[in-house]
Amino acid sequence: MAIRPRRSALYMPGSNARTLEKAKTLAADVVIFDLEDAVAPEAKDLARDQVMAAVAGGGYGNRELVVRINGLDTPWGLTDLARAAEVAPDAILVPKVSSPSQLITVGQALAPAPEKTRVWAMIETPLAILNLREIAASAEDPVTRLSCFVLGTNDLVKETRAALDENRTAALFWLSAAVTAARAFGIDVLDGVYNAFRDLEGFRRECQQGRQLGMDGKTLIHPDQIAPANEIFSPTEEEVAWARKIIAAFEQPENQGKGAITVDGRMVELLHRQMAQRTVALAEAIAAKS
Ligand code: COA
Ligand code: MG
């Protein structure tokens, strides 16, 4: 089971050279070089040049490098995509994906790029929520290279006119639907950003909630958010100990061939062993990073 931890995915405005450099020293699992919403129209060309130079130049260690391009219906999108394909980041993040056809177009344009370059899709329009199943299912078509969803909760709030309380009540449907669709087709899914980046208490609460909903990690806007996201999206020591106990229990001679056993007074089934194996694999992948 090869698991890539994606607990923390930090956006950097492609136009801000300082942040692109700074990311080389930050403990984010993923860095997202943004050419889209964080970059003003006048700065699009500069941002593109800076981002491609940064990706080609390297120095980011084992951080996963992702380039968020502009939409293909904008004046910049096609050039962003062609230039990104040349520098071959780990993934290209496509904004405002609302149907599989956009991913097929991107995938076809990416054909010359190495296989390692995957495609991630922003889920941030009402139509994307309605089409989640078809969008996620397009991961089965190798042309799309689709391997991860990223929630764009700010755009969803704008488009739906919802207002989010501290429990994100209005967003629960979007978040759960995205997790469910991602899991149905074996892709990862990252939660949206927390705008009030000085409020680390509120941020931690939202990370916990995202984790409880099944998210693999959270997208971030500020370095201060990295450590709490890494902590909260890592299995805890107790979870890892419990997982190891379940795996060990199934290995006992008296439990061979059994589907359900008792561990510490709880029923444990083979499905729990599979969950335990994933927990241990994720913990080991995280430990291997440092
Ligand atoms: N990535 C990397 N480094 C970042 C960063 C980011 N997203 N945000 C801030 N930093 C760096 C700053 O450059 C500064 O570094 P320095 O002190 O070594 O020079 C340090 O972290 C502290 O920054 P701070 O002064 O607290 O924040 P700021 O006022 O400079 O920036 C924002 C605040 C919100 C403008 C900035 O965090 C940002 O641009 N975030 C990303 C926005 C984005 O990409 N949005 C699109 C997706 S929603
Ligand atoms: Mg957006």
Tab-separated table of C-alpha atoms and ligand atoms in Angstrom:
chain	number	residue	atom	x	y	z
A	1	MET	CA	0.000	0.000	0.000
A	2	ALA	CA	1.827	3.146	-1.165
A	3	ILE	CA	0.327	6.101	0.665
A	4	ARG	CA	1.372	9.675	0.050
A	5	PRO	CA	0.518	11.868	3.060
A	6	ARG	CA	-1.392	14.984	1.977
A	7	ARG	CA	-2.184	16.443	5.380
A	8	SER	CA	-1.223	20.005	4.508
A	9	ALA	CA	-1.404	21.629	1.052
A	10	LEU	CA	-0.195	25.242	1.094
A	11	TYR	CA	-1.275	27.683	-1.609
A	12	MET	CA	1.227	30.333	-2.660
A	13	PRO	CA	0.342	33.211	-4.994
A	14	GLY	CA	2.499	32.568	-8.085
A	15	SER	CA	3.183	36.309	-8.312
A	16	ASN	CA	4.748	36.406	-4.827
A	17	ALA	CA	8.375	35.286	-5.249
A	18	ARG	CA	8.992	35.470	-1.501
A	19	THR	CA	6.370	32.811	-0.741
A	20	LEU	CA	7.615	30.503	-3.529
A	21	GLU	CA	11.088	30.613	-1.965
A	22	LYS	CA	9.793	30.353	1.587
A	23	ALA	CA	7.878	27.140	0.793
A	24	LYS	CA	11.209	25.299	0.397
A	25	THR	CA	11.654	25.568	4.163
A	26	LEU	CA	8.090	24.818	5.278
A	27	ALA	CA	6.780	21.432	6.449
A	28	ALA	CA	3.799	21.286	4.093
A	29	ASP	CA	3.252	17.886	2.437
A	30	VAL	CA	2.065	19.653	-0.723
A	31	VAL	CA	2.770	23.102	-2.141
A	32	ILE	CA	0.298	24.576	-4.613
A	33	PHE	CA	1.721	27.225	-6.945
A	34	ASP	CA	-1.323	29.331	-7.736
A	35	LEU	CA	-1.775	31.054	-11.084
A	36	GLU	CA	-5.527	31.503	-10.651
A	37	ASP	CA	-7.481	33.381	-7.977
A	38	ALA	CA	-4.522	34.602	-5.891
A	39	VAL	CA	-2.972	36.331	-8.926
A	40	ALA	CA	-4.313	39.614	-10.368
A	41	PRO	CA	-4.848	39.751	-14.158
A	42	GLU	CA	-1.919	42.177	-14.612
A	43	ALA	CA	0.423	39.736	-12.869
A	44	LYS	CA	-0.578	36.543	-14.707
A	45	ASP	CA	2.405	36.417	-17.083
A	46	LEU	CA	4.959	37.209	-14.384
A	47	ALA	CA	3.409	34.602	-12.098
A	48	ARG	CA	3.517	31.945	-14.809
A	49	ASP	CA	7.205	32.600	-15.525
A	50	GLN	CA	8.103	32.580	-11.817
A	51	VAL	CA	6.189	29.397	-11.092
A	52	MET	CA	7.630	27.460	-14.018
A	53	ALA	CA	11.140	28.571	-13.030
A	54	ALA	CA	10.526	27.490	-9.431
A	55	VAL	CA	9.177	24.048	-10.390
A	56	ALA	CA	11.990	23.481	-12.894
A	57	GLY	CA	14.574	24.784	-10.421
A	58	GLY	CA	13.580	22.348	-7.669
A	59	GLY	CA	14.830	22.607	-4.094
A	60	TYR	CA	11.473	21.529	-2.640
A	61	GLY	CA	12.710	18.197	-1.274
A	62	ASN	CA	9.987	15.564	-0.958
A	63	ARG	CA	7.166	18.088	-1.002
A	64	GLU	CA	4.586	17.352	-3.660
A	65	LEU	CA	4.498	20.164	-6.248
A	66	VAL	CA	1.154	21.194	-7.712
A	67	VAL	CA	0.452	24.000	-10.194
A	68	ARG	CA	-3.044	25.507	-10.169
A	69	ILE	CA	-3.692	26.780	-13.684
A	70	ASN	CA	-6.301	29.300	-14.801
A	71	GLY	CA	-9.525	27.922	-16.256
A	72	LEU	CA	-9.292	26.843	-19.895
A	73	ASP	CA	-12.061	29.355	-20.679
A	74	THR	CA	-9.799	32.263	-19.647
A	75	PRO	CA	-7.108	33.980	-21.767
A	76	TRP	CA	-4.347	32.284	-19.697
A	77	GLY	CA	-5.464	28.698	-19.145
A	78	LEU	CA	-4.108	26.987	-22.272
A	79	THR	CA	-0.691	28.618	-21.966
A	80	ASP	CA	-0.567	27.749	-18.253
A	81	LEU	CA	-1.312	24.135	-19.091
A	82	ALA	CA	1.239	23.877	-21.906
A	83	ARG	CA	3.990	25.463	-19.818
A	84	ALA	CA	3.147	23.343	-16.772
A	85	ALA	CA	3.270	20.177	-18.892
A	86	GLU	CA	6.868	21.084	-19.835
A	87	VAL	CA	8.097	21.374	-16.232
A	88	ALA	CA	6.131	18.259	-15.136
A	89	PRO	CA	4.998	19.004	-11.562
A	90	ASP	CA	3.468	16.173	-9.514
A	91	ALA	CA	0.030	17.473	-10.402
A	92	ILE	CA	-1.876	20.148	-12.239
A	93	LEU	CA	-4.846	21.524	-10.312
A	94	VAL	CA	-7.721	22.474	-12.603
A	95	PRO	CA	-10.121	25.121	-11.273
A	96	LYS	CA	-13.908	25.051	-11.543
A	97	VAL	CA	-14.272	21.530	-12.871
A	98	SER	CA	-17.972	20.911	-13.403
A	99	SER	CA	-18.006	17.898	-15.723
A	100	PRO	CA	-15.704	15.113	-16.947
A	101	SER	CA	-15.346	16.756	-20.364
A	102	GLN	CA	-13.082	19.479	-18.909
A	103	LEU	CA	-10.797	16.802	-17.475
A	104	ILE	CA	-10.657	14.941	-20.778
A	105	THR	CA	-9.634	18.168	-22.540
A	106	VAL	CA	-6.912	18.786	-19.952
A	107	GLY	CA	-5.769	15.167	-20.126
A	108	GLN	CA	-5.482	15.252	-23.907
A	109	ALA	CA	-3.442	18.452	-23.774
A	110	LEU	CA	-1.202	16.803	-21.168
A	111	ALA	CA	-0.429	13.780	-23.329
A	112	PRO	CA	3.249	14.780	-23.872
A	113	ALA	CA	3.854	15.235	-20.113
A	114	PRO	CA	5.388	12.369	-18.118
A	115	GLU	CA	2.975	9.907	-16.508
A	116	LYS	CA	3.959	11.067	-13.018
A	117	THR	CA	2.123	14.350	-13.576
A	118	ARG	CA	-1.402	13.769	-12.264
A	119	VAL	CA	-4.503	15.948	-12.443
A	120	TRP	CA	-6.330	17.315	-9.422
A	121	ALA	CA	-9.781	18.889	-9.718
A	122	MET	CA	-11.193	21.857	-7.811
A	123	ILE	CA	-14.732	21.057	-6.696
A	124	GLU	CA	-16.139	24.550	-6.295
A	125	THR	CA	-19.226	25.017	-8.444
A	126	PRO	CA	-22.831	23.985	-7.802
A	127	LEU	CA	-22.721	21.922	-11.004
A	128	ALA	CA	-19.647	20.056	-9.760
A	129	ILE	CA	-21.570	19.030	-6.647
A	130	LEU	CA	-24.443	17.772	-8.803
A	131	ASN	CA	-22.005	15.915	-11.107
A	132	LEU	CA	-19.652	14.536	-8.447
A	133	ARG	CA	-20.249	10.930	-9.362
A	134	GLU	CA	-19.446	11.409	-13.067
A	135	ILE	CA	-16.433	13.600	-12.314
A	136	ALA	CA	-14.979	11.091	-9.846
A	137	ALA	CA	-15.748	8.187	-12.195
A	138	SER	CA	-13.639	9.841	-14.884
A	139	ALA	CA	-10.592	8.836	-12.790
A	140	GLU	CA	-11.110	5.368	-14.317
A	141	ASP	CA	-10.261	6.797	-17.752
A	142	PRO	CA	-6.441	6.916	-17.843
A	143	VAL	CA	-6.584	9.957	-20.149
A	144	THR	CA	-7.832	12.199	-17.310
A	145	ARG	CA	-5.013	11.308	-14.838
A	146	LEU	CA	-7.470	12.384	-12.105
A	147	SER	CA	-6.187	11.517	-8.629
A	148	CYS	CA	-7.456	14.105	-6.138
A	149	PHE	CA	-10.333	16.471	-5.399
A	150	VAL	CA	-9.746	19.842	-3.735
A	151	LEU	CA	-12.752	21.604	-2.216
A	152	GLY	CA	-13.176	25.275	-3.092
A	153	THR	CA	-15.485	26.286	-0.293
A	154	ASN	CA	-15.110	30.058	-0.846
A	155	ASP	CA	-16.399	29.696	-4.412
A	156	LEU	CA	-19.214	27.394	-3.323
A	157	VAL	CA	-20.314	29.960	-0.740
A	158	LYS	CA	-20.267	32.662	-3.397
A	159	GLU	CA	-22.175	30.624	-5.992
A	160	THR	CA	-24.812	29.174	-3.662
A	161	ARG	CA	-25.236	32.325	-1.495
A	162	ALA	CA	-24.901	30.102	1.551
A	163	ALA	CA	-23.499	31.496	4.795
A	164	LEU	CA	-21.215	29.266	6.838
A	165	ASP	CA	-21.511	29.123	10.620
A	166	GLU	CA	-18.654	27.752	12.703
A	167	ASN	CA	-19.899	24.214	12.121
A	168	ARG	CA	-20.034	24.807	8.358
A	169	THR	CA	-23.597	23.503	8.417
A	170	ALA	CA	-24.411	24.616	4.878
A	171	ALA	CA	-21.219	23.024	3.545
A	172	LEU	CA	-21.727	19.572	5.041
A	173	PHE	CA	-23.585	18.306	2.011
A	174	TRP	CA	-20.819	19.441	-0.365
A	175	LEU	CA	-18.039	18.065	1.808
A	176	SER	CA	-19.625	14.679	2.470
A	177	ALA	CA	-20.732	14.252	-1.114
A	178	ALA	CA	-17.194	14.989	-2.330
A	179	VAL	CA	-15.627	12.526	0.123
A	180	THR	CA	-18.154	9.846	-0.827
A	181	ALA	CA	-17.586	10.289	-4.567
A	182	ALA	CA	-13.799	10.360	-4.135
A	183	ARG	CA	-13.827	7.128	-2.138
A	184	ALA	CA	-16.177	5.412	-4.585
A	185	PHE	CA	-13.512	5.814	-7.267
A	186	GLY	CA	-10.350	5.579	-5.179
A	187	ILE	CA	-9.082	9.156	-5.259
A	188	ASP	CA	-7.935	11.509	-2.485
A	189	VAL	CA	-9.824	14.581	-1.291
A	190	LEU	CA	-8.608	17.749	0.444
A	191	ASP	CA	-10.739	20.159	2.447
A	192	GLY	CA	-11.149	23.874	1.619
A	193	VAL	CA	-9.222	26.767	3.178
A	194	TYR	CA	-9.819	28.543	6.490
A	195	ASN	CA	-9.701	32.256	5.734
A	196	ALA	CA	-9.162	33.652	9.264
A	197	PHE	CA	-5.534	32.554	9.326
A	198	ARG	CA	-4.716	34.272	12.639
A	199	ASP	CA	-7.437	32.248	14.416
A	200	LEU	CA	-5.617	28.978	15.026
A	201	GLU	CA	-8.223	27.696	17.501
A	202	GLY	CA	-10.939	27.956	14.885
A	203	PHE	CA	-8.590	26.460	12.326
A	204	ARG	CA	-7.910	23.420	14.504
A	205	ARG	CA	-11.637	22.867	14.991
A	206	GLU	CA	-12.166	22.956	11.246
A	207	CYS	CA	-9.296	20.501	10.645
A	208	GLN	CA	-10.849	18.104	13.166
A	209	GLN	CA	-14.179	18.403	11.438
A	210	GLY	CA	-12.623	17.769	8.031
A	211	ARG	CA	-10.844	14.724	9.335
A	212	GLN	CA	-14.055	13.391	10.863
A	213	LEU	CA	-15.748	13.814	7.493
A	214	GLY	CA	-13.030	11.675	5.889
A	215	MET	CA	-10.791	14.286	4.279
A	216	ASP	CA	-7.141	13.330	3.642
A	217	GLY	CA	-5.897	16.797	4.505
A	218	LYS	CA	-6.583	20.512	4.303
A	219	THR	CA	-5.654	23.239	1.869
A	220	LEU	CA	-3.903	26.139	3.604
A	221	ILE	CA	-3.185	29.798	2.964
A	222	HIS	CA	-0.588	30.611	5.628
A	223	PRO	CA	2.512	28.893	7.081
A	224	ASP	CA	1.061	29.057	10.623
A	225	GLN	CA	-1.609	26.569	9.524
A	226	ILE	CA	0.881	23.832	8.547
A	227	ALA	CA	1.817	22.389	11.941
A	228	PRO	CA	-1.751	22.033	13.228
A	229	ALA	CA	-2.921	20.458	9.954
A	230	ASN	CA	-0.014	17.996	9.989
A	231	GLU	CA	-0.829	17.077	13.564
A	232	ILE	CA	-4.560	16.684	13.180
A	233	PHE	CA	-4.446	14.725	9.911
A	234	SER	CA	-1.847	12.292	11.303
A	235	PRO	CA	-3.044	9.156	13.097
A	236	THR	CA	-2.631	9.675	16.847
A	237	GLU	CA	-0.333	7.438	18.911
A	238	GLU	CA	-3.404	5.779	20.431
A	239	GLU	CA	-4.864	5.110	16.995
A	240	VAL	CA	-1.626	3.546	15.793
A	241	ALA	CA	-1.301	1.437	18.958
A	242	TRP	CA	-4.894	0.232	18.610
A	243	ALA	CA	-4.318	-0.544	14.909
A	244	ARG	CA	-1.215	-2.593	15.715
A	245	LYS	CA	-3.151	-4.449	18.407
A	246	ILE	CA	-5.872	-5.401	15.913
A	247	ILE	CA	-3.321	-6.606	13.350
A	248	ALA	CA	-1.484	-8.631	16.019
A	249	ALA	CA	-4.726	-10.158	17.328
A	250	PHE	CA	-5.661	-11.516	13.906
A	251	GLU	CA	-2.190	-13.086	13.698
A	252	GLN	CA	-2.707	-15.145	16.880
A	253	PRO	CA	-2.996	-18.888	16.124
A	254	GLU	CA	-6.396	-19.113	17.839
A	255	ASN	CA	-7.779	-16.377	15.548
A	256	GLN	CA	-6.643	-17.880	12.247
A	257	GLY	CA	-9.503	-18.145	9.787
A	258	LYS	CA	-11.864	-16.067	11.927
A	259	GLY	CA	-13.812	-13.118	10.547
A	260	ALA	CA	-14.787	-11.537	13.859
A	261	ILE	CA	-12.830	-11.584	17.113
A	262	THR	CA	-12.794	-9.732	20.427
A	263	VAL	CA	-10.056	-7.212	21.275
A	264	ASP	CA	-10.271	-5.325	24.596
A	265	GLY	CA	-13.984	-6.085	24.851
A	266	ARG	CA	-14.831	-4.824	21.375
A	267	MET	CA	-15.920	-6.722	18.312
A	268	VAL	CA	-13.279	-6.442	15.597
A	269	GLU	CA	-13.882	-7.696	12.062
A	270	LEU	CA	-11.641	-8.205	9.050
A	271	LEU	CA	-12.708	-4.798	7.751
A	272	HIS	CA	-11.219	-3.297	10.917
A	273	ARG	CA	-7.960	-5.073	10.126
A	274	GLN	CA	-7.953	-3.410	6.704
A	275	MET	CA	-8.550	-0.024	8.347
A	276	ALA	CA	-5.786	-0.789	10.842
A	277	GLN	CA	-3.362	-1.679	8.053
A	278	ARG	CA	-4.094	1.635	6.366
A	279	THR	CA	-3.588	3.562	9.619
A	280	VAL	CA	-0.209	1.890	10.168
A	281	ALA	CA	0.843	2.442	6.540
A	282	LEU	CA	-0.068	6.145	6.768
A	283	ALA	CA	1.798	6.527	10.078
A	284	GLU	CA	4.848	4.847	8.540
A	285	ALA	CA	4.705	7.054	5.439
A	286	ILE	CA	4.577	10.121	7.714
A	287	ALA	CA	7.453	8.835	9.858
A	288	ALA	CA	9.519	8.185	6.715
A	289	LYS	CA	9.276	11.877	5.792
A	290	SER	CA	11.355	13.058	8.725
B	1	COA	N1	3.117	30.499	1.401
B	1	COA	C1	4.412	30.676	1.773
B	1	COA	N2	4.823	31.657	2.621
B	1	COA	C2	3.863	32.486	3.072
B	1	COA	C3	2.521	32.354	2.735
B	1	COA	C4	2.150	31.316	1.853
B	1	COA	N3	0.866	31.138	1.482
B	1	COA	N4	1.809	33.317	3.348
B	1	COA	C5	2.686	34.039	4.066
B	1	COA	N5	3.926	33.547	3.904
B	1	COA	C6	5.165	34.017	4.532
B	1	COA	C7	5.394	35.509	4.312
B	1	COA	O1	6.108	35.703	3.082
B	1	COA	C8	6.194	35.870	5.510
B	1	COA	O2	7.514	35.417	5.303
B	1	COA	P1	8.770	36.251	5.866
B	1	COA	O3	8.362	36.828	7.165
B	1	COA	O4	9.845	35.235	5.979
B	1	COA	O5	9.030	37.277	4.801
B	1	COA	C9	5.629	34.977	6.602
B	1	COA	O6	5.035	33.873	5.921
B	1	COA	C10	4.604	35.638	7.484
B	1	COA	O7	3.579	36.155	6.688
B	1	COA	P2	2.507	37.182	7.293
B	1	COA	O8	3.135	38.534	7.414
B	1	COA	O9	1.941	36.588	8.525
B	1	COA	O10	1.387	37.187	6.196
B	1	COA	P3	1.252	38.230	5.001
B	1	COA	O11	0.517	39.410	5.492
B	1	COA	O12	2.575	38.408	4.332
B	1	COA	O13	0.313	37.432	3.973
B	1	COA	C11	-1.649	36.525	2.991
B	1	COA	C12	-1.024	37.115	4.267
B	1	COA	C13	-3.037	36.012	3.298
B	1	COA	C14	-1.724	37.620	1.934
B	1	COA	C15	-0.736	35.379	2.514
B	1	COA	O14	-0.638	34.457	3.556
B	1	COA	C16	-1.149	34.699	1.235
B	1	COA	O15	-0.949	35.221	0.165
B	1	COA	N6	-1.713	33.456	1.326
B	1	COA	C17	-2.029	32.646	0.186
B	1	COA	C18	-3.225	33.153	-0.591
B	1	COA	C19	-3.588	32.247	-1.710
B	1	COA	O16	-2.729	31.617	-2.318
B	1	COA	N7	-4.894	32.123	-2.035
B	1	COA	C20	-5.348	31.275	-3.089
B	1	COA	C21	-5.999	30.046	-2.607
B	1	COA	S1	-7.382	30.290	-1.587
B	2	MG	MG	-11.718	29.057	-6.528
